[in-house]
Amino acid sequence: QVQLVESGGGLVQAGGSLRLSCAASGRTFSSYGMGWFRQAPGKEREFVAAINWSGTSTYYADSVKGRFAISRDNAKNTVYLQMNSLKPEDTAVYYCAASRTRYPSEYDYWGQGTQVTVSS
């Protein structure tokens, strides 16, 4: 079982930056693919970014490409989402997820989410 705890959300003005962190329990973190998802009010949860087990491959939704960056530190059991040039439409609850495959596909574990609010 893997437990994921997100942090770093908050209120920021449009154009600003935030860095989300996701701390994972367990000794198998380094073998998991990881992802970030978000869900805005009244909308379905959507994919934001993902990273493979070693950090050598990253994937992004078109809506965040060039503004967001996913990274991981396997020594700290943590994955990050650096969010720059934030827009009001980035407002959502952001969720961290872990996939038991090294290259993330389906996700097996989810965090509780952290709120990101971008004001115009």
Tab-separated table of N, CA and C in Angstrom:
chain	number	residue	atom	x	y	z
A	1	GLN	N	0.848	-1.189	0.000
A	1	GLN	CA	0.000	0.000	0.000
A	1	GLN	C	0.886	1.243	0.000
A	2	VAL	N	0.530	2.216	-0.791
A	2	VAL	CA	1.259	3.479	-0.872
A	2	VAL	C	0.329	4.591	-0.437
A	3	GLN	N	0.812	5.439	0.418
A	3	GLN	CA	0.058	6.633	0.812
A	3	GLN	C	0.713	7.859	0.208
A	4	LEU	N	-0.101	8.738	-0.338
A	4	LEU	CA	0.378	9.944	-1.004
A	4	LEU	C	-0.208	11.164	-0.315
A	5	VAL	N	0.643	12.135	-0.027
A	5	VAL	CA	0.195	13.359	0.638
A	5	VAL	C	0.699	14.556	-0.158
A	6	GLU	N	-0.258	15.323	-0.702
A	6	GLU	CA	0.089	16.512	-1.466
A	6	GLU	C	0.198	17.728	-0.555
A	7	SER	N	0.993	18.675	-0.988
A	7	SER	CA	1.106	19.953	-0.287
A	7	SER	C	1.546	21.009	-1.289
A	8	GLY	N	1.451	22.271	-0.870
A	8	GLY	CA	1.945	23.364	-1.698
A	8	GLY	C	0.874	24.149	-2.426
A	9	GLY	N	-0.375	23.726	-2.306
A	9	GLY	CA	-1.437	24.483	-2.948
A	9	GLY	C	-1.675	25.808	-2.242
A	10	GLY	N	-2.496	26.638	-2.874
A	10	GLY	CA	-2.807	27.927	-2.276
A	10	GLY	C	-3.436	28.868	-3.270
A	11	LEU	N	-3.475	30.138	-2.876
A	11	LEU	CA	-4.043	31.197	-3.709
A	11	LEU	C	-2.907	32.003	-4.328
A	12	VAL	N	-2.970	32.203	-5.626
A	12	VAL	CA	-1.929	32.953	-6.329
A	12	VAL	C	-2.577	33.792	-7.420
A	13	GLN	N	-1.966	34.904	-7.745
A	13	GLN	CA	-2.469	35.744	-8.819
A	13	GLN	C	-2.068	35.159	-10.181
A	14	ALA	N	-2.852	35.483	-11.179
A	14	ALA	CA	-2.535	35.054	-12.540
A	14	ALA	C	-1.126	35.521	-12.910
A	15	GLY	N	-0.394	34.629	-13.547
A	15	GLY	CA	0.998	34.916	-13.888
A	15	GLY	C	1.992	34.448	-12.851
A	16	GLY	N	1.494	34.075	-11.687
A	16	GLY	CA	2.365	33.626	-10.611
A	16	GLY	C	2.742	32.168	-10.719
A	17	SER	N	3.446	31.696	-9.686
A	17	SER	CA	3.960	30.326	-9.675
A	17	SER	C	3.641	29.645	-8.352
A	18	LEU	N	3.532	28.342	-8.412
A	18	LEU	CA	3.417	27.490	-7.238
A	18	LEU	C	4.172	26.208	-7.508
A	19	ARG	N	4.658	25.579	-6.449
A	19	ARG	CA	5.243	24.251	-6.580
A	19	ARG	C	4.511	23.292	-5.658
A	20	LEU	N	3.912	22.300	-6.251
A	20	LEU	CA	3.240	21.256	-5.491
A	20	LEU	C	4.217	20.130	-5.199
A	21	SER	N	4.045	19.522	-4.033
A	21	SER	CA	4.841	18.367	-3.654
A	21	SER	C	3.910	17.209	-3.318
A	22	CYS	N	4.390	16.021	-3.538
A	22	CYS	CA	3.634	14.821	-3.197
A	22	CYS	C	4.614	13.856	-2.533
A	23	ALA	N	4.421	13.639	-1.250
A	23	ALA	CA	5.280	12.733	-0.489
A	23	ALA	C	4.637	11.363	-0.431
A	24	ALA	N	5.428	10.347	-0.739
A	24	ALA	CA	4.913	8.974	-0.786
A	24	ALA	C	5.533	8.134	0.312
A	25	SER	N	4.721	7.264	0.857
A	25	SER	CA	5.234	6.301	1.836
A	25	SER	C	5.698	5.053	1.098
A	26	GLY	N	6.469	4.219	1.777
A	26	GLY	CA	6.848	2.940	1.184
A	26	GLY	C	8.197	2.960	0.522
A	27	ARG	N	8.805	1.782	0.430
A	27	ARG	CA	10.150	1.659	-0.110
A	27	ARG	C	10.166	1.379	-1.597
A	28	THR	N	8.998	1.301	-2.233
A	28	THR	CA	8.954	0.974	-3.650
A	28	THR	C	8.672	2.187	-4.518
A	29	PHE	N	8.733	3.370	-3.935
A	29	PHE	CA	8.409	4.597	-4.678
A	29	PHE	C	9.228	4.699	-5.948
A	30	SER	N	10.505	4.361	-5.882
A	30	SER	CA	11.381	4.562	-7.033
A	30	SER	C	11.018	3.671	-8.223
A	31	SER	N	10.177	2.693	-8.033
A	31	SER	CA	9.768	1.833	-9.139
A	31	SER	C	8.408	2.235	-9.718
A	32	TYR	N	7.793	3.258	-9.160
A	32	TYR	CA	6.454	3.666	-9.595
A	32	TYR	C	6.518	4.815	-10.600
A	33	GLY	N	5.677	4.736	-11.624
A	33	GLY	CA	5.390	5.921	-12.401
A	33	GLY	C	4.456	6.812	-11.590
A	34	MET	N	4.580	8.112	-11.777
A	34	MET	CA	3.787	9.057	-10.982
A	34	MET	C	3.085	10.055	-11.897
A	35	GLY	N	1.969	10.550	-11.412
A	35	GLY	CA	1.241	11.521	-12.210
A	35	GLY	C	0.562	12.566	-11.363
A	36	TRP	N	0.222	13.654	-12.010
A	36	TRP	CA	-0.612	14.705	-11.418
A	36	TRP	C	-1.876	14.853	-12.250
A	37	PHE	N	-2.985	14.984	-11.560
A	37	PHE	CA	-4.279	15.214	-12.172
A	37	PHE	C	-4.921	16.416	-11.485
A	38	ARG	N	-5.973	16.954	-12.090
A	38	ARG	CA	-6.703	18.042	-11.460
A	38	ARG	C	-8.180	17.934	-11.771
A	39	GLN	N	-8.976	18.510	-10.882
A	39	GLN	CA	-10.416	18.530	-11.076
A	39	GLN	C	-10.950	19.876	-10.665
A	40	ALA	N	-11.530	20.570	-11.613
A	40	ALA	CA	-12.153	21.864	-11.363
A	40	ALA	C	-13.620	21.645	-11.010
A	41	PRO	N	-14.243	22.601	-10.322
A	41	PRO	CA	-15.654	22.453	-9.943
A	41	PRO	C	-16.532	22.208	-11.166
A	42	GLY	N	-17.361	21.181	-11.082
A	42	GLY	CA	-18.287	20.882	-12.160
A	42	GLY	C	-17.668	20.202	-13.357
A	43	LYS	N	-16.380	19.863	-13.271
A	43	LYS	CA	-15.702	19.231	-14.396
A	43	LYS	C	-15.139	17.875	-13.988
A	44	GLU	N	-14.831	17.058	-14.973
A	44	GLU	CA	-14.229	15.768	-14.702
A	44	GLU	C	-12.742	15.939	-14.389
A	45	ARG	N	-12.216	14.963	-13.685
A	45	ARG	CA	-10.790	14.974	-13.407
A	45	ARG	C	-10.019	14.811	-14.709
A	46	GLU	N	-8.925	15.567	-14.846
A	46	GLU	CA	-8.153	15.510	-16.073
A	46	GLU	C	-6.673	15.322	-15.777
A	47	PHE	N	-5.999	14.713	-16.710
A	47	PHE	CA	-4.567	14.481	-16.625
A	47	PHE	C	-3.822	15.795	-16.774
A	48	VAL	N	-2.756	15.959	-15.978
A	48	VAL	CA	-1.927	17.160	-16.070
A	48	VAL	C	-0.522	16.799	-16.537
A	49	ALA	N	0.125	15.889	-15.800
A	49	ALA	CA	1.510	15.539	-16.119
A	49	ALA	C	1.841	14.190	-15.515
A	50	ALA	N	2.868	13.543	-16.073
A	50	ALA	CA	3.316	12.258	-15.543
A	50	ALA	C	4.816	12.122	-15.745
A	51	ILE	N	5.400	11.208	-14.964
A	51	ILE	CA	6.839	10.990	-15.032
A	51	ILE	C	7.116	9.515	-14.799
A	52	ASN	N	8.118	8.983	-15.494
A	52	ASN	CA	8.414	7.570	-15.310
A	52	ASN	C	9.235	7.351	-14.044
A	53	TRP	N	9.574	6.111	-13.774
A	53	TRP	CA	10.175	5.742	-12.502
A	53	TRP	C	11.512	6.433	-12.259
A	54	SER	N	12.278	6.677	-13.308
A	54	SER	CA	13.620	7.247	-13.145
A	54	SER	C	13.666	8.747	-13.374
A	55	GLY	N	12.582	9.302	-13.849
A	55	GLY	CA	12.557	10.734	-14.133
A	55	GLY	C	13.061	11.096	-15.508
A	56	THR	N	13.349	10.113	-16.323
A	56	THR	CA	13.914	10.395	-17.641
A	56	THR	C	12.860	10.651	-18.713
A	57	SER	N	11.617	10.322	-18.413
A	57	SER	CA	10.529	10.564	-19.365
A	57	SER	C	9.405	11.315	-18.670
A	58	THR	N	8.953	12.377	-19.304
A	58	THR	CA	7.855	13.165	-18.763
A	58	THR	C	6.782	13.358	-19.835
A	59	TYR	N	5.565	13.583	-19.373
A	59	TYR	CA	4.412	13.703	-20.264
A	59	TYR	C	3.534	14.826	-19.736
A	60	TYR	N	2.945	15.596	-20.662
A	60	TYR	CA	2.146	16.745	-20.253
A	60	TYR	C	0.867	16.864	-21.080
A	61	ALA	N	-0.163	17.372	-20.435
A	61	ALA	CA	-1.344	17.785	-21.170
A	61	ALA	C	-0.998	19.009	-21.998
A	62	ASP	N	-1.630	19.150	-23.137
A	62	ASP	CA	-1.347	20.295	-23.999
A	62	ASP	C	-1.610	21.618	-23.283
A	63	SER	N	-2.583	21.632	-22.403
A	63	SER	CA	-2.976	22.871	-21.736
A	63	SER	C	-1.910	23.407	-20.785
A	64	VAL	N	-0.967	22.558	-20.366
A	64	VAL	CA	0.051	22.989	-19.410
A	64	VAL	C	1.466	22.917	-19.977
A	65	LYS	N	1.602	22.374	-21.166
A	65	LYS	CA	2.921	22.200	-21.760
A	65	LYS	C	3.622	23.540	-21.883
A	66	GLY	N	4.872	23.597	-21.446
A	66	GLY	CA	5.637	24.832	-21.485
A	66	GLY	C	5.474	25.699	-20.256
A	67	ARG	N	4.486	25.391	-19.417
A	67	ARG	CA	4.275	26.180	-18.191
A	67	ARG	C	4.525	25.357	-16.931
A	68	PHE	N	4.205	24.080	-16.985
A	68	PHE	CA	4.354	23.197	-15.830
A	68	PHE	C	5.518	22.243	-16.054
A	69	ALA	N	6.139	21.828	-14.962
A	69	ALA	CA	7.224	20.848	-15.043
A	69	ALA	C	7.095	19.848	-13.905
A	70	ILE	N	7.108	18.577	-14.256
A	70	ILE	CA	7.052	17.515	-13.256
A	70	ILE	C	8.463	16.977	-13.040
A	71	SER	N	8.771	16.663	-11.798
A	71	SER	CA	10.074	16.094	-11.476
A	71	SER	C	9.911	15.197	-10.252
A	72	ARG	N	10.965	14.443	-9.948
A	72	ARG	CA	10.885	13.568	-8.787
A	72	ARG	C	12.256	13.446	-8.140
A	73	ASP	N	12.234	13.160	-6.847
A	73	ASP	CA	13.436	12.895	-6.083
A	73	ASP	C	13.216	11.558	-5.386
A	74	ASN	N	13.767	10.512	-5.939
A	74	ASN	CA	13.518	9.177	-5.379
A	74	ASN	C	14.153	8.993	-4.005
A	75	ALA	N	15.190	9.747	-3.724
A	75	ALA	CA	15.800	9.667	-2.391
A	75	ALA	C	14.879	10.235	-1.319
A	76	LYS	N	13.995	11.132	-1.728
A	76	LYS	CA	13.056	11.757	-0.786
A	76	LYS	C	11.641	11.217	-0.947
A	77	ASN	N	11.456	10.238	-1.833
A	77	ASN	CA	10.114	9.689	-2.071
A	77	ASN	C	9.105	10.795	-2.402
A	78	THR	N	9.513	11.732	-3.230
A	78	THR	CA	8.679	12.901	-3.499
A	78	THR	C	8.645	13.205	-4.996
A	79	VAL	N	7.468	13.580	-5.454
A	79	VAL	CA	7.302	14.075	-6.814
A	79	VAL	C	6.800	15.513	-6.731
A	80	TYR	N	7.225	16.317	-7.683
A	80	TYR	CA	6.913	17.748	-7.667
A	80	TYR	C	6.177	18.157	-8.935
A	81	LEU	N	5.427	19.235	-8.814
A	81	LEU	CA	4.848	19.873	-9.990
A	81	LEU	C	5.107	21.362	-9.873
A	82	GLN	N	6.029	21.860	-10.665
A	82	GLN	CA	6.312	23.288	-10.721
A	82	GLN	C	5.351	23.919	-11.714
A	83	MET	N	4.588	24.890	-11.245
A	83	MET	CA	3.570	25.520	-12.083
A	83	MET	C	3.903	26.987	-12.238
A	84	ASN	N	4.180	27.414	-13.453
A	84	ASN	CA	4.511	28.795	-13.770
A	84	ASN	C	3.466	29.403	-14.682
A	85	SER	N	3.473	30.706	-14.763
A	85	SER	CA	2.531	31.418	-15.642
A	85	SER	C	1.106	30.930	-15.429
A	86	LEU	N	0.712	30.862	-14.196
A	86	LEU	CA	-0.601	30.309	-13.869
A	86	LEU	C	-1.729	31.177	-14.404
A	87	LYS	N	-2.811	30.504	-14.789
A	87	LYS	CA	-3.988	31.159	-15.347
A	87	LYS	C	-5.197	30.822	-14.472
A	88	PRO	N	-6.223	31.655	-14.504
A	88	PRO	CA	-7.428	31.339	-13.726
A	88	PRO	C	-7.996	29.963	-14.060
A	89	GLU	N	-7.856	29.524	-15.283
A	89	GLU	CA	-8.385	28.210	-15.661
A	89	GLU	C	-7.568	27.044	-15.099
A	90	ASP	N	-6.453	27.336	-14.447
A	90	ASP	CA	-5.706	26.291	-13.747
A	90	ASP	C	-6.281	26.027	-12.349
A	91	THR	N	-7.237	26.819	-11.936
A	91	THR	CA	-7.869	26.628	-10.633
A	91	THR	C	-8.530	25.255	-10.557
A	92	ALA	N	-8.152	24.479	-9.553
A	92	ALA	CA	-8.660	23.111	-9.410
A	92	ALA	C	-8.079	22.495	-8.143
A	93	VAL	N	-8.608	21.348	-7.794
A	93	VAL	CA	-7.951	20.493	-6.810
A	93	VAL	C	-6.977	19.608	-7.575
A	94	TYR	N	-5.734	19.608	-7.122
A	94	TYR	CA	-4.686	18.844	-7.785
A	94	TYR	C	-4.402	17.576	-6.992
A	95	TYR	N	-4.364	16.456	-7.714
A	95	TYR	CA	-4.165	15.154	-7.104
A	95	TYR	C	-2.884	14.513	-7.622
A	96	CYS	N	-2.181	13.894	-6.718
A	96	CYS	CA	-1.024	13.088	-7.051
A	96	CYS	C	-1.485	11.631	-7.157
A	97	ALA	N	-0.889	10.882	-8.071
A	97	ALA	CA	-1.267	9.480	-8.247
A	97	ALA	C	-0.031	8.642	-8.552
A	98	ALA	N	-0.073	7.389	-8.124
A	98	ALA	CA	1.033	6.459	-8.336
A	98	ALA	C	0.573	5.264	-9.161
A	99	SER	N	1.417	4.896	-10.108
A	99	SER	CA	1.156	3.735	-10.941
A	99	SER	C	2.184	2.657	-10.613
A	100	ARG	N	1.737	1.411	-10.486
A	100	ARG	CA	2.670	0.334	-10.169
A	100	ARG	C	3.539	-0.051	-11.355
A	101	THR	N	3.284	0.551	-12.501
A	101	THR	CA	4.150	0.348	-13.647
A	101	THR	C	5.187	1.452	-13.716
A	102	ARG	N	6.352	1.133	-14.240
A	102	ARG	CA	7.437	2.113	-14.260
A	102	ARG	C	7.145	3.271	-15.198
A	103	TYR	N	6.458	2.974	-16.279
A	103	TYR	CA	5.979	4.022	-17.174
A	103	TYR	C	4.479	4.125	-16.906
A	104	PRO	N	4.036	5.256	-16.334
A	104	PRO	CA	2.675	5.320	-15.809
A	104	PRO	C	1.604	5.079	-16.866
A	105	SER	N	0.659	4.239	-16.507
A	105	SER	CA	-0.511	4.010	-17.342
A	105	SER	C	-1.736	4.130	-16.458
A	106	GLU	N	-2.209	3.071	-15.945
A	106	GLU	CA	-3.295	3.150	-14.976
A	106	GLU	C	-2.702	3.463	-13.603
A	107	TYR	N	-3.474	4.186	-12.818
A	107	TYR	CA	-2.990	4.629	-11.520
A	107	TYR	C	-3.694	3.853	-10.409
A	108	ASP	N	-2.899	3.439	-9.441
A	108	ASP	CA	-3.385	2.540	-8.394
A	108	ASP	C	-3.612	3.227	-7.059
A	109	TYR	N	-2.928	4.315	-6.824
A	109	TYR	CA	-3.022	5.026	-5.548
A	109	TYR	C	-3.194	6.515	-5.808
A	110	TRP	N	-3.973	7.146	-4.934
A	110	TRP	CA	-4.294	8.564	-5.093
A	110	TRP	C	-4.133	9.287	-3.763
A	111	GLY	N	-3.699	10.544	-3.863
A	111	GLY	CA	-3.667	11.391	-2.687
A	111	GLY	C	-5.010	12.047	-2.445
A	112	GLN	N	-5.065	12.870	-1.411
A	112	GLN	CA	-6.322	13.506	-1.022
A	112	GLN	C	-6.561	14.815	-1.769
A	113	GLY	N	-5.537	15.331	-2.401
A	113	GLY	CA	-5.688	16.549	-3.187
A	113	GLY	C	-5.274	17.802	-2.449
A	114	THR	N	-4.875	18.801	-3.215
A	114	THR	CA	-4.546	20.120	-2.668
A	114	THR	C	-5.146	21.175	-3.590
A	115	GLN	N	-5.748	22.198	-2.977
A	115	GLN	CA	-6.462	23.211	-3.751
A	115	GLN	C	-5.489	24.250	-4.306
A	116	VAL	N	-5.649	24.540	-5.578
A	116	VAL	CA	-4.925	25.634	-6.228
A	116	VAL	C	-5.965	26.607	-6.772
A	117	THR	N	-5.856	27.867	-6.357
A	117	THR	CA	-6.773	28.897	-6.825
A	117	THR	C	-5.970	30.021	-7.452
A	118	VAL	N	-6.290	30.339	-8.691
A	118	VAL	CA	-5.589	31.396	-9.416
A	118	VAL	C	-6.571	32.536	-9.646
A	119	SER	N	-6.267	33.694	-9.097
A	119	SER	CA	-7.147	34.850	-9.234
A	119	SER	C	-6.732	35.691	-10.432
A	120	SER	N	-7.722	36.314	-11.047
A	120	SER	CA	-7.442	37.123	-12.249
A	120	SER	C	-7.163	38.564	-11.876
